mmCIF file of C-alpha atoms and ligand atoms in Angstrom:
data_model
loop_
_atom_site.group_PDB
_atom_site.id
_atom_site.type_symbol
_atom_site.label_atom_id
_atom_site.label_comp_id
_atom_site.label_asym_id
_atom_site.label_seq_id
_atom_site.Cartn_x
_atom_site.Cartn_y
_atom_site.Cartn_z
ATOM 1 C CA MET A 1 0.148 0.533 0.410
ATOM 2 C CA THR A 2 1.618 3.395 -0.895
ATOM 3 C CA LEU A 3 1.624 6.107 2.433
ATOM 4 C CA GLN A 4 0.314 8.717 0.930
ATOM 5 C CA LEU A 5 1.663 12.440 2.918
ATOM 6 C CA PHE A 6 -0.212 15.476 2.469
ATOM 7 C CA ALA A 7 1.674 17.794 3.387
ATOM 8 C CA HIS A 8 3.808 21.906 1.877
ATOM 9 C CA PRO A 9 7.597 21.717 1.454
ATOM 10 C CA PHE A 10 8.890 24.506 3.018
ATOM 11 C CA SER A 11 6.027 23.811 6.723
ATOM 12 C CA SER A 12 8.706 22.710 9.911
ATOM 13 C CA TYR A 13 5.995 20.198 10.509
ATOM 14 C CA CYS A 14 6.537 18.473 7.780
ATOM 15 C CA GLN A 15 9.513 18.552 7.412
ATOM 16 C CA LYS A 16 10.223 16.525 10.340
ATOM 17 C CA VAL A 17 8.846 13.890 8.765
ATOM 18 C CA LEU A 18 9.996 14.241 5.518
ATOM 19 C CA THR A 19 13.252 14.528 7.659
ATOM 20 C CA ALA A 20 12.801 10.514 9.150
ATOM 21 C CA LEU A 21 11.316 9.820 6.061
ATOM 22 C CA TYR A 22 14.551 10.365 4.133
ATOM 23 C CA GLU A 23 16.703 9.293 6.939
ATOM 24 C CA ASN A 24 15.281 5.635 6.177
ATOM 25 C CA ASP A 25 14.766 6.428 2.071
ATOM 26 C CA THR A 26 10.651 5.728 3.318
ATOM 27 C CA PRO A 27 9.519 5.523 -0.310
ATOM 28 C CA PHE A 28 5.810 7.401 -0.273
ATOM 29 C CA GLU A 29 4.016 9.842 -2.453
ATOM 30 C CA MET A 30 3.923 13.665 -1.661
ATOM 31 C CA ARG A 31 0.183 15.597 -2.575
ATOM 32 C CA LEU A 32 1.260 18.650 -2.526
ATOM 33 C CA LEU A 33 -0.797 21.350 -0.446
ATOM 34 C CA GLU A 34 -0.386 24.181 -3.135
ATOM 35 C CA GLY A 35 -4.253 25.484 -4.306
ATOM 36 C CA ARG A 36 -7.468 24.895 -3.413
ATOM 37 C CA ASP A 37 -8.044 21.667 -4.605
ATOM 38 C CA ALA A 38 -5.266 20.494 -2.144
ATOM 39 C CA MET A 39 -6.569 21.779 0.676
ATOM 40 C CA ARG A 40 -10.295 20.813 -0.074
ATOM 41 C CA ASP A 41 -8.616 16.741 0.266
ATOM 42 C CA LEU A 42 -7.154 18.028 3.082
ATOM 43 C CA ALA A 43 -9.700 19.472 5.305
ATOM 44 C CA ALA A 44 -11.711 15.143 4.230
ATOM 45 C CA ARG A 45 -9.101 13.880 6.377
ATOM 46 C CA TRP A 46 -9.069 16.044 8.361
ATOM 47 C CA PRO A 47 -11.107 19.135 9.147
ATOM 48 C CA MET A 48 -8.364 20.863 11.193
ATOM 49 C CA LYS A 49 -7.036 20.991 7.637
ATOM 50 C CA ARG A 50 -3.292 20.871 10.506
ATOM 51 C CA PHE A 51 -0.735 19.358 8.765
ATOM 52 C CA PRO A 52 1.033 16.894 7.812
ATOM 53 C CA VAL A 53 -0.972 13.567 7.879
ATOM 54 C CA LEU A 54 -0.566 10.396 6.974
ATOM 55 C CA VAL A 55 -2.118 8.438 4.654
ATOM 56 C CA GLU A 56 -2.214 4.770 4.457
ATOM 57 C CA GLY A 57 -4.726 2.969 2.751
ATOM 58 C CA ASP A 58 -8.277 3.581 5.256
ATOM 59 C CA ARG A 59 -5.664 4.783 8.302
ATOM 60 C CA THR A 60 -5.463 8.759 8.836
ATOM 61 C CA VAL A 61 -2.810 9.380 10.486
ATOM 62 C CA ILE A 62 -2.363 12.854 12.420
ATOM 63 C CA GLU A 63 0.243 15.044 14.873
ATOM 64 C CA ALA A 64 4.064 14.904 13.478
ATOM 65 C CA THR A 65 5.257 13.357 16.025
ATOM 66 C CA CYS A 66 2.565 10.511 15.970
ATOM 67 C CA ILE A 67 3.297 9.924 11.867
ATOM 68 C CA ILE A 68 7.178 9.104 12.934
ATOM 69 C CA GLU A 69 5.997 6.775 15.216
ATOM 70 C CA TYR A 70 3.438 4.519 12.743
ATOM 71 C CA LEU A 71 6.425 4.656 10.542
ATOM 72 C CA ASP A 72 8.348 3.116 13.644
ATOM 73 C CA VAL A 73 5.980 0.920 14.064
ATOM 74 C CA HIS A 74 4.807 -0.114 10.159
ATOM 75 C CA HIS A 75 8.042 0.920 8.453
ATOM 76 C CA PRO A 76 10.758 0.720 9.971
ATOM 77 C CA GLY A 77 13.660 1.169 8.146
ATOM 78 C CA PRO A 78 17.612 0.677 9.537
ATOM 79 C CA ARG A 79 17.778 3.819 11.466
ATOM 80 C CA ARG A 80 15.419 3.479 14.701
ATOM 81 C CA LEU A 81 14.538 6.919 15.472
ATOM 82 C CA ILE A 82 12.521 5.686 18.440
ATOM 83 C CA PRO A 83 14.740 3.531 20.221
ATOM 84 C CA THR A 84 13.297 0.460 21.429
ATOM 85 C CA ASP A 85 13.778 0.728 25.214
ATOM 86 C CA ARG A 86 11.632 2.331 26.600
ATOM 87 C CA ALA A 87 13.795 3.956 29.290
ATOM 88 C CA ALA A 88 15.862 5.273 25.993
ATOM 89 C CA ALA A 89 12.551 6.833 24.149
ATOM 90 C CA LEU A 90 10.845 8.512 27.212
ATOM 91 C CA ASP A 91 14.140 10.730 26.349
ATOM 92 C CA VAL A 92 13.799 10.767 23.051
ATOM 93 C CA ARG A 93 9.763 11.207 23.225
ATOM 94 C CA MET A 94 11.407 13.554 26.033
ATOM 95 C CA MET A 95 13.106 17.013 23.855
ATOM 96 C CA ASP A 96 10.498 15.871 21.272
ATOM 97 C CA ARG A 97 8.046 17.486 23.416
ATOM 98 C CA PHE A 98 10.508 19.777 24.079
ATOM 99 C CA PHE A 99 11.031 20.793 20.638
ATOM 100 C CA ASP A 100 7.284 21.237 19.303
ATOM 101 C CA ASN A 101 6.130 23.118 22.544
ATOM 102 C CA TYR A 102 9.348 25.128 23.686
ATOM 103 C CA ILE A 103 10.249 25.696 20.391
ATOM 104 C CA SER A 104 7.884 25.440 17.368
ATOM 105 C CA THR A 105 4.942 26.562 19.412
ATOM 106 C CA PRO A 106 6.643 30.803 20.043
ATOM 107 C CA GLN A 107 8.304 30.743 16.972
ATOM 108 C CA GLN A 108 4.574 29.898 15.530
ATOM 109 C CA LYS A 109 2.815 32.691 17.253
ATOM 110 C CA VAL A 110 5.480 35.486 16.673
ATOM 111 C CA VAL A 111 5.249 34.534 12.875
ATOM 112 C CA PHE A 112 1.403 34.205 12.676
ATOM 113 C CA ASP A 113 0.851 37.170 14.338
ATOM 114 C CA ALA A 114 2.431 38.830 11.339
ATOM 115 C CA MET A 115 0.175 37.531 9.070
ATOM 116 C CA ARG A 116 -2.856 38.541 11.080
ATOM 117 C CA PRO A 117 -4.928 42.000 9.405
ATOM 118 C CA ASP A 118 -3.332 45.493 11.236
ATOM 119 C CA GLY A 119 -5.272 45.783 13.945
ATOM 120 C CA SER A 120 -5.905 42.814 16.000
ATOM 121 C CA HIS A 121 -2.206 41.749 16.220
ATOM 122 C CA ASP A 122 -0.713 40.839 20.318
ATOM 123 C CA PRO A 123 2.146 42.926 20.710
ATOM 124 C CA HIS A 124 2.414 40.775 24.231
ATOM 125 C CA GLY A 125 1.694 37.806 23.099
ATOM 126 C CA VAL A 126 4.568 37.701 20.911
ATOM 127 C CA ALA A 127 6.706 39.045 24.024
ATOM 128 C CA GLU A 128 5.750 36.332 25.819
ATOM 129 C CA ALA A 129 6.456 33.904 22.724
ATOM 130 C CA ARG A 130 10.332 35.615 22.601
ATOM 131 C CA ALA A 131 10.945 35.736 26.416
ATOM 132 C CA MET A 132 10.325 31.909 25.871
ATOM 133 C CA LEU A 133 12.477 30.929 22.900
ATOM 134 C CA GLU A 134 15.308 32.669 24.815
ATOM 135 C CA THR A 135 14.766 30.342 27.889
ATOM 136 C CA ALA A 136 13.907 27.431 25.704
ATOM 137 C CA TYR A 137 17.394 28.932 23.374
ATOM 138 C CA ALA A 138 19.533 28.470 27.570
ATOM 139 C CA TRP A 139 17.807 25.398 28.112
ATOM 140 C CA LEU A 140 18.937 23.772 25.274
ATOM 141 C CA ASP A 141 22.611 25.407 24.961
ATOM 142 C CA ASN A 142 22.906 23.461 28.214
ATOM 143 C CA VAL A 143 21.049 20.073 27.674
ATOM 144 C CA MET A 144 24.175 20.112 24.491
ATOM 145 C CA THR A 145 27.155 20.915 25.918
ATOM 146 C CA GLU A 146 28.146 17.158 25.912
ATOM 147 C CA ARG A 147 25.639 15.994 23.846
ATOM 148 C CA THR A 148 26.145 15.779 19.781
ATOM 149 C CA TRP A 149 21.935 14.728 18.967
ATOM 150 C CA ALA A 150 19.120 15.700 20.899
ATOM 151 C CA ALA A 151 19.001 12.903 23.272
ATOM 152 C CA GLY A 152 23.016 11.836 23.132
ATOM 153 C CA ASP A 153 24.269 10.042 20.167
ATOM 154 C CA ASP A 154 21.918 8.403 18.270
ATOM 155 C CA PHE A 155 19.957 10.608 15.401
ATOM 156 C CA SER A 156 16.563 10.305 16.133
ATOM 157 C CA LEU A 157 13.129 11.764 16.258
ATOM 158 C CA ALA A 158 13.891 14.459 18.438
ATOM 159 C CA ASP A 159 15.796 15.770 16.463
ATOM 160 C CA CYS A 160 13.784 15.016 13.048
ATOM 161 C CA ALA A 161 11.965 18.104 15.393
ATOM 162 C CA ALA A 162 14.738 19.944 16.660
ATOM 163 C CA ALA A 163 15.626 20.640 12.574
ATOM 164 C CA PRO A 164 13.317 22.605 11.196
ATOM 165 C CA PHE A 165 12.133 24.099 14.678
ATOM 166 C CA LEU A 166 15.782 25.386 15.253
ATOM 167 C CA PHE A 167 16.145 26.691 11.479
ATOM 168 C CA TYR A 168 12.972 28.883 11.425
ATOM 169 C CA ALA A 169 13.389 30.214 15.376
ATOM 170 C CA ASP A 170 16.558 31.236 13.926
ATOM 171 C CA TRP A 171 15.107 33.185 11.122
ATOM 172 C CA THR A 172 12.548 34.301 13.361
ATOM 173 C CA HIS A 173 14.214 35.315 16.779
ATOM 174 C CA ARG A 174 17.726 34.876 16.146
ATOM 175 C CA ILE A 175 19.755 31.932 18.332
ATOM 176 C CA ASP A 176 22.592 34.581 19.990
ATOM 177 C CA ASP A 177 25.881 33.564 19.490
ATOM 178 C CA ALA A 178 26.614 33.278 23.199
ATOM 179 C CA PHE A 179 24.184 29.739 22.960
ATOM 180 C CA ALA A 180 27.306 28.208 21.066
ATOM 181 C CA ASN A 181 25.874 25.158 21.625
ATOM 182 C CA VAL A 182 22.503 25.448 20.231
ATOM 183 C CA ARG A 183 24.241 27.240 16.478
ATOM 184 C CA ASP A 184 26.578 24.298 16.689
ATOM 185 C CA TYR A 185 23.893 22.305 17.475
ATOM 186 C CA ARG A 186 21.653 23.706 14.884
ATOM 187 C CA ARG A 187 25.224 23.186 11.912
ATOM 188 C CA ARG A 188 24.739 19.871 12.361
ATOM 189 C CA LEU A 189 21.041 19.368 11.141
ATOM 190 C CA LEU A 190 21.826 21.337 8.752
ATOM 191 C CA ALA A 191 24.180 19.154 7.645
ATOM 192 C CA ARG A 192 22.762 16.060 7.849
ATOM 193 C CA PRO A 193 21.166 14.319 4.207
ATOM 194 C CA SER A 194 18.223 13.957 5.675
ATOM 195 C CA PHE A 195 17.371 17.477 6.655
ATOM 196 C CA ALA A 196 19.688 19.393 4.227
ATOM 197 C CA ARG A 197 17.817 18.052 0.925
ATOM 198 C CA ALA A 198 13.965 19.727 3.236
ATOM 199 C CA VAL A 199 15.620 22.263 2.831
ATOM 200 C CA ASP A 200 16.146 22.182 -0.588
ATOM 201 C CA GLU A 201 13.087 21.109 -1.509
ATOM 202 C CA ALA A 202 12.196 24.139 0.231
ATOM 203 C CA ARG A 203 14.049 26.808 -1.338
ATOM 204 C CA PRO A 204 11.179 27.790 -4.016
ATOM 205 C CA TYR A 205 8.959 28.545 -1.359
ATOM 206 C CA ARG A 206 11.461 31.418 0.717
ATOM 207 C CA GLY A 207 9.606 34.227 -0.441
ATOM 208 C CA TYR A 208 6.059 32.452 1.514
ATOM 209 C CA PHE A 209 8.267 33.151 5.528
ATOM 210 C CA PRO A 210 6.138 36.606 5.977
ATOM 211 C CA LEU A 211 9.346 37.538 8.219
ATOM 212 C CA GLY A 212 11.075 37.816 5.146
ATOM 213 C CA ALA A 213 13.899 34.893 5.173
ATOM 214 C CA PRO A 214 17.022 36.084 5.607
ATOM 215 C CA ASP A 215 19.914 35.191 2.044
ATOM 216 C CA ARG A 216 21.534 31.963 4.095
ATOM 217 C CA ASP A 217 21.317 29.132 5.667
HETATM 218 N N1 GSH B 301 0.665 19.814 15.779
HETATM 219 C C1 GSH B 301 1.223 19.280 14.883
HETATM 220 C C2 GSH B 301 0.716 21.296 13.753
HETATM 221 C C3 GSH B 301 1.047 21.199 12.524
HETATM 222 C C4 GSH B 301 0.690 22.387 12.306
HETATM 223 O O1 GSH B 301 0.787 23.614 12.783
HETATM 224 N N2 GSH B 301 1.132 22.095 11.064
HETATM 225 C C5 GSH B 301 1.196 24.011 10.195
HETATM 226 C C6 GSH B 301 2.055 23.839 9.089
HETATM 227 S S1 GSH B 301 3.610 24.391 10.028
HETATM 228 C C7 GSH B 301 0.140 23.467 8.870
HETATM 229 O O2 GSH B 301 -1.329 22.820 9.113
HETATM 230 N N3 GSH B 301 -0.458 25.591 9.443
HETATM 231 C C8 GSH B 301 -1.723 26.378 9.091
HETATM 232 C C9 GSH B 301 -2.680 26.408 9.928
HETATM 233 O O3 GSH B 301 -2.359 26.569 10.844
HETATM 234 O O4 GSH B 301 -4.216 26.601 9.330
HETATM 235 C C10 GSH B 301 1.951 18.752 14.211
HETATM 236 O O5 GSH B 301 2.285 17.880 14.705
HETATM 237 O O6 GSH B 301 1.379 18.410 13.301
#
């Protein structure tokens, strides 16, 4: 059965799943979410219209983390992105939650605010989001002192999350040079072939970035 991924290459949550798919060379069909017809097909599958969404036969899987978990269970490849050891898997899942909730969520808050019409901005919420990013960068910098990847020596689900979220977080609220461990980690993620491929595929869409994409990366 063909795996179908409803996704857009420029979306951070889609890049999280694409990185996992590319890590294992997992075959899939991309259902590109450009245009009204594609969005109507997505809404028929998932009324929240958030993406990515994975479809296999009559099974619809929502949420990037759950899609990667689904791939690990039903289409495992040579690289296990979730350790089989339950204690190690817990560390991976905890770091995955960190990147979703404390890097991506505030990053999206700043970006979505920039897309709001005049008169409906939320400066207080944006300031809170930027403060949360600063706190998250500081915490992560300490965690990454002696780690290569988010949960230790092995590339995992948590790194699939970290890669796009730190990528766009730096564009949105620059990671200060004082957080050298975070900046080095972001560079390692950008050099990882699976994520580098996702970044390359998204290049044609950089004009979509509401804050203006910087001329780097
Ligand atoms: N919790 C979801 C979040 C997915 C998400 O926020 N996707 C963004 C694209 S990066 C989206 O669907 N944006 C469209 C919208 O907000 O209507 C996940 O983990 O997959």
